[in-house]
mmCIF file of C-alpha atoms in Angstrom:
data_model
loop_
_atom_site.group_PDB
_atom_site.id
_atom_site.type_symbol
_atom_site.label_atom_id
_atom_site.label_comp_id
_atom_site.label_asym_id
_atom_site.label_seq_id
_atom_site.Cartn_x
_atom_site.Cartn_y
_atom_site.Cartn_z
ATOM 1 C CA MET A 1 -8.596 17.642 -5.450
ATOM 2 C CA GLN A 2 -7.526 21.075 -6.575
ATOM 3 C CA VAL A 3 -4.330 21.637 -8.504
ATOM 4 C CA LEU A 4 -2.633 25.000 -8.055
ATOM 5 C CA ASP A 5 -1.184 26.989 -10.918
ATOM 6 C CA PHE A 6 2.383 26.189 -9.903
ATOM 7 C CA PHE A 7 3.927 28.217 -12.658
ATOM 8 C CA GLY A 8 2.368 31.420 -11.387
ATOM 9 C CA SER A 9 2.344 34.706 -13.245
ATOM 10 C CA LEU A 10 5.242 36.288 -15.089
ATOM 11 C CA MET A 11 5.624 38.841 -12.303
ATOM 12 C CA PRO A 12 8.078 37.809 -9.571
ATOM 13 C CA ARG A 13 6.604 37.399 -6.125
ATOM 14 C CA ARG A 14 8.093 37.399 -2.676
ATOM 15 C CA ARG A 15 8.982 34.032 -1.204
ATOM 16 C CA ARG A 16 7.005 33.252 1.923
ATOM 17 C CA SER A 17 8.069 31.630 5.156
ATOM 18 C CA ASP A 18 4.872 31.421 7.202
ATOM 19 C CA TRP A 19 3.264 28.174 8.335
ATOM 20 C CA ALA A 20 0.110 28.536 6.240
ATOM 21 C CA SER A 21 2.098 29.069 3.042
ATOM 22 C CA ALA A 22 4.233 26.003 3.726
ATOM 23 C CA VAL A 23 1.147 23.889 4.408
ATOM 24 C CA GLU A 24 -0.449 25.015 1.141
ATOM 25 C CA THR A 25 2.751 24.491 -0.845
ATOM 26 C CA ILE A 26 2.969 20.912 0.421
ATOM 27 C CA ARG A 27 -0.755 20.199 0.042
ATOM 28 C CA GLY A 28 -0.936 21.622 -3.442
ATOM 29 C CA GLY A 29 2.318 19.994 -4.462
ATOM 30 C CA ALA A 30 1.230 16.574 -3.245
ATOM 31 C CA ALA A 31 -2.053 16.910 -5.145
ATOM 32 C CA PHE A 32 -0.271 18.049 -8.294
ATOM 33 C CA LEU A 33 2.335 15.301 -8.190
ATOM 34 C CA ALA A 34 -0.030 12.448 -7.358
ATOM 35 C CA GLN A 35 -2.553 13.404 -9.997
ATOM 36 C CA GLY A 36 -0.015 14.214 -12.687
ATOM 37 C CA ALA A 37 2.045 11.076 -12.191
ATOM 38 C CA SER A 38 -0.917 8.685 -12.015
ATOM 39 C CA TYR A 39 -2.828 10.174 -14.941
ATOM 40 C CA SER A 40 0.171 10.463 -17.253
ATOM 41 C CA TYR A 41 1.315 6.918 -16.516
ATOM 42 C CA LEU A 42 -2.090 5.360 -17.098
ATOM 43 C CA ARG A 43 -2.707 7.369 -20.261
ATOM 44 C CA ALA A 44 0.621 6.168 -21.636
ATOM 45 C CA ARG A 45 0.014 2.592 -20.529
ATOM 46 C CA THR A 46 -3.546 2.315 -21.908
ATOM 47 C CA LEU A 47 -2.740 4.029 -25.234
ATOM 48 C CA LEU A 48 -5.725 3.962 -27.598
ATOM 49 C CA ALA A 49 -7.962 2.341 -24.987
ATOM 50 C CA GLY A 50 -7.304 5.226 -22.608
ATOM 51 C CA PRO A 51 -10.160 7.594 -23.563
ATOM 52 C CA LYS A 52 -12.759 4.853 -23.155
ATOM 53 C CA LEU A 53 -11.226 3.537 -19.926
ATOM 54 C CA PHE A 54 -11.071 6.986 -18.352
ATOM 55 C CA GLN A 55 -14.833 7.299 -18.923
ATOM 56 C CA ASP A 56 -15.529 3.928 -17.296
ATOM 57 C CA GLU A 57 -17.008 4.360 -13.816
ATOM 58 C CA GLY A 58 -15.067 1.499 -12.230
ATOM 59 C CA PHE A 59 -11.769 2.553 -13.742
ATOM 60 C CA GLY A 60 -12.415 6.157 -12.749
ATOM 61 C CA PHE A 61 -13.091 5.209 -9.138
ATOM 62 C CA ALA A 62 -9.921 3.095 -9.025
ATOM 63 C CA LEU A 63 -7.984 6.008 -10.449
ATOM 64 C CA GLN A 64 -9.367 8.324 -7.762
ATOM 65 C CA ILE A 65 -8.189 5.896 -5.079
ATOM 66 C CA CYS A 66 -4.754 5.698 -6.711
ATOM 67 C CA LYS A 67 -4.498 9.486 -6.816
ATOM 68 C CA TRP A 68 -5.566 10.034 -3.213
ATOM 69 C CA GLU A 69 -3.397 7.273 -1.787
ATOM 70 C CA GLY A 70 -0.492 8.759 -3.728
ATOM 71 C CA PHE A 71 -1.348 12.195 -2.342
ATOM 72 C CA ALA A 72 -1.015 10.990 1.258
ATOM 73 C CA VAL A 73 2.491 9.640 0.642
ATOM 74 C CA ALA A 74 3.550 12.504 -1.634
ATOM 75 C CA ALA A 75 2.826 14.927 1.210
ATOM 76 C CA GLN A 76 5.089 12.862 3.468
ATOM 77 C CA ASP A 77 7.848 12.847 0.874
ATOM 78 C CA LEU A 78 7.638 16.601 0.272
ATOM 79 C CA ILE A 79 7.972 17.213 4.007
ATOM 80 C CA LEU A 80 10.984 14.904 4.154
ATOM 81 C CA MET A 81 12.504 16.739 1.169
ATOM 82 C CA MET A 82 12.052 20.068 2.916
ATOM 83 C CA GLU A 83 13.523 18.728 6.140
ATOM 84 C CA ALA A 84 16.561 17.430 4.258
ATOM 85 C CA GLU A 85 17.210 20.905 2.869
ATOM 86 C CA MET A 86 16.612 22.624 6.206
ATOM 87 C CA ARG A 87 18.361 20.078 8.448
ATOM 88 C CA GLU A 88 21.261 22.347 9.413
ATOM 89 C CA HIS A 89 18.808 25.058 10.528
ATOM 90 C CA LEU A 90 16.619 22.742 12.610
ATOM 91 C CA PRO A 91 17.013 21.244 16.095
ATOM 92 C CA GLN A 92 19.560 18.444 16.174
ATOM 93 C CA ASP A 93 17.448 16.168 18.360
ATOM 94 C CA PRO A 94 15.737 13.713 15.944
ATOM 95 C CA VAL A 95 12.786 13.245 18.306
ATOM 96 C CA VAL A 96 12.160 16.997 18.412
ATOM 97 C CA ARG A 97 12.368 17.263 14.619
ATOM 98 C CA ALA A 98 9.987 14.338 14.153
ATOM 99 C CA ALA A 99 7.393 15.898 16.458
ATOM 100 C CA GLY A 100 7.358 19.135 14.472
ATOM 101 C CA LEU A 101 7.149 17.359 11.131
ATOM 102 C CA MET A 102 4.214 15.292 12.360
ATOM 103 C CA GLN A 103 2.352 18.489 13.214
ATOM 104 C CA LEU A 104 3.099 19.832 9.732
ATOM 105 C CA TYR A 105 1.799 16.634 8.121
ATOM 106 C CA ARG A 106 -1.400 16.671 10.159
ATOM 107 C CA ASP A 107 -2.074 20.253 9.107
ATOM 108 C CA VAL A 108 -1.456 19.393 5.451
ATOM 109 C CA LEU A 109 -3.963 16.523 5.588
ATOM 110 C CA ALA A 110 -6.459 18.675 7.465
ATOM 111 C CA ALA A 111 -6.283 21.228 4.643
ATOM 112 C CA GLU A 112 -7.637 18.668 2.148
ATOM 113 C CA GLU A 113 -11.105 17.143 2.208
ATOM 114 C CA VAL A 114 -11.125 13.463 3.074
ATOM 115 C CA PRO A 115 -11.822 11.467 -0.128
ATOM 116 C CA ASP A 116 -14.918 9.316 -0.441
ATOM 117 C CA HIS A 117 -13.161 5.977 -0.025
ATOM 118 C CA ARG A 118 -11.684 7.181 3.276
ATOM 119 C CA LYS A 119 -14.782 8.753 4.829
ATOM 120 C CA ASP A 120 -15.064 5.976 7.412
ATOM 121 C CA ARG A 121 -11.433 6.111 8.587
ATOM 122 C CA GLY A 122 -10.012 9.491 7.669
ATOM 123 C CA TRP A 123 -6.239 9.808 7.448
ATOM 124 C CA ASP A 124 -5.391 7.965 10.680
ATOM 125 C CA ASP A 125 -3.454 5.154 9.008
ATOM 126 C CA ALA A 126 -1.477 7.629 6.858
ATOM 127 C CA ILE A 127 -0.546 9.587 9.986
ATOM 128 C CA ALA A 128 0.544 6.387 11.725
ATOM 129 C CA GLU A 129 2.556 5.408 8.661
ATOM 130 C CA PHE A 130 4.428 8.725 8.638
ATOM 131 C CA GLU A 131 5.007 8.495 12.368
ATOM 132 C CA ALA A 132 6.678 5.121 11.773
ATOM 133 C CA ARG A 133 8.771 6.414 8.849
ATOM 134 C CA LEU A 134 10.099 9.524 10.580
ATOM 135 C CA PRO A 135 12.552 7.987 13.081
ATOM 136 C CA VAL A 136 14.411 6.227 10.260
ATOM 137 C CA PHE A 137 14.813 9.442 8.271
ATOM 138 C CA MET A 138 15.637 11.588 11.295
ATOM 139 C CA GLU A 139 18.477 9.304 12.390
ATOM 140 C CA LYS A 140 20.087 9.129 8.932
ATOM 141 C CA PRO A 141 21.966 11.854 7.034
ATOM 142 C CA PRO A 142 19.560 13.722 4.713
ATOM 143 C CA LEU A 143 18.673 11.745 1.601
ATOM 144 C CA LYS A 144 18.399 13.083 -1.931
ATOM 145 C CA THR A 145 15.002 13.740 -3.456
ATOM 146 C CA ASP A 146 15.016 10.740 -5.791
ATOM 147 C CA ALA A 147 15.666 8.409 -2.852
ATOM 148 C CA ILE A 148 12.866 9.934 -0.771
ATOM 149 C CA CYS A 149 10.114 10.021 -3.378
ATOM 150 C CA THR A 150 10.389 6.334 -4.263
ATOM 151 C CA ALA A 151 7.703 5.823 -1.618
ATOM 152 C CA THR A 152 5.220 7.881 -3.635
ATOM 153 C CA ALA A 153 6.066 6.034 -6.845
ATOM 154 C CA LEU A 154 5.536 2.626 -5.232
ATOM 155 C CA ARG A 155 2.255 3.691 -3.629
ATOM 156 C CA LEU A 156 0.898 4.971 -6.943
ATOM 157 C CA LEU A 157 2.010 1.808 -8.685
ATOM 158 C CA ASN A 158 0.490 -0.358 -5.968
ATOM 159 C CA HIS A 159 -2.933 1.274 -6.400
ATOM 160 C CA ALA A 160 -2.881 1.701 -10.177
ATOM 161 C CA PRO A 161 -5.697 -0.271 -11.868
ATOM 162 C CA ILE A 162 -3.337 -2.587 -13.766
ATOM 163 C CA THR A 163 -2.366 -6.247 -13.581
ATOM 164 C CA ASP A 164 0.503 -7.464 -11.401
ATOM 165 C CA ASP A 165 2.697 -8.409 -14.346
ATOM 166 C CA VAL A 166 2.367 -4.908 -15.790
ATOM 167 C CA ARG A 167 3.036 -3.456 -12.346
ATOM 168 C CA ALA A 168 6.308 -5.376 -12.081
ATOM 169 C CA ALA A 169 7.407 -4.534 -15.612
ATOM 170 C CA ASP A 170 6.737 -0.810 -15.174
ATOM 171 C CA LYS A 171 8.260 -0.344 -11.724
ATOM 172 C CA MET A 172 11.476 1.433 -12.714
ATOM 173 C CA MET A 173 9.728 3.552 -15.321
ATOM 174 C CA VAL A 174 7.270 4.847 -12.739
ATOM 175 C CA VAL A 175 9.982 5.377 -10.105
ATOM 176 C CA ASN A 176 12.069 7.419 -12.540
ATOM 177 C CA ASN A 177 9.114 9.444 -13.791
ATOM 178 C CA VAL A 178 7.990 10.314 -10.267
ATOM 179 C CA ALA A 179 11.547 11.284 -9.297
ATOM 180 C CA PHE A 180 11.725 13.656 -12.265
ATOM 181 C CA ARG A 181 8.438 15.275 -11.220
ATOM 182 C CA PHE A 182 9.526 15.692 -7.593
ATOM 183 C CA ILE A 183 12.869 17.214 -8.563
ATOM 184 C CA ASP A 184 11.061 19.628 -10.865
ATOM 185 C CA TYR A 185 8.612 20.588 -8.124
ATOM 186 C CA GLN A 186 11.476 21.022 -5.667
ATOM 187 C CA ALA A 187 12.664 23.950 -7.806
ATOM 188 C CA THR A 188 9.157 25.427 -7.672
ATOM 189 C CA MET A 189 9.026 24.963 -3.918
ATOM 190 C CA ARG A 190 12.310 26.848 -3.495
ATOM 191 C CA LYS A 191 10.828 29.754 -5.433
ATOM 192 C CA ARG A 192 7.666 29.785 -3.336
ATOM 193 C CA LEU A 193 9.197 29.369 0.127
ATOM 194 C CA ASP A 194 12.130 30.892 1.935
ATOM 195 C CA LEU A 195 13.189 27.596 3.471
ATOM 196 C CA VAL A 196 15.817 29.066 5.801
ATOM 197 C CA ALA A 197 13.281 31.513 7.224
ATOM 198 C CA PHE A 198 10.619 28.817 7.445
ATOM 199 C CA ALA A 199 13.101 26.613 9.303
ATOM 200 C CA ARG A 200 13.053 29.161 12.126
ATOM 201 C CA GLU A 201 9.261 29.002 12.402
ATOM 202 C CA LEU A 202 9.298 25.218 12.145
ATOM 203 C CA SER A 203 11.954 25.065 14.871
ATOM 204 C CA GLY A 204 9.643 27.035 17.158
ATOM 205 C CA LYS A 205 6.826 24.580 16.469
ATOM 206 C CA MET A 206 9.209 21.684 17.134
ATOM 207 C CA ASP A 207 10.197 23.091 20.518
ATOM 208 C CA VAL A 208 6.544 23.445 21.494
ATOM 209 C CA ALA A 209 5.635 19.976 20.174
ATOM 210 C CA ALA A 210 8.493 18.415 22.101
#
């Protein structure tokens, strides 16, 4: 999983609004958020045992699964965040909006290599999961970022190589930490993408998908 240099250079650059740039911003952001949140949490939780655990093959494989499963949901949440900001510039029909967002999600997943533990099934269940989530979000008024990204936090926590009692005790800490990271990345996303202009391209894709 590659992590982009999200802070970029000191020179300002033009915000983009094309489909490929949006796909890469979501893909890279989901990778960055899933890896950063899972690694930082487990380093803090394992304390002095961390360096040895991170070198353990079994722990490392479990961490890879945690990161990738978080990536799949983080990409969903970033798309829902973008849609919430662009809602007024998108088609009003929730079915039309959902169809376009599904296409965006499929392209994001297609831009990332399928991880080893998913080689036999690909991303089909993640796509089905997002397809089931979308109608609920499309029918409601747009939610704030911290309400949307709870799904990523819970998925990371669910797959973290920790015991159930630790999982329960750390739930709110992880939810809050992930929310902070998403809100921070939202500012980066606004600098990278012209969301109003991208809404026009996304609307065109939605009309075709519908």
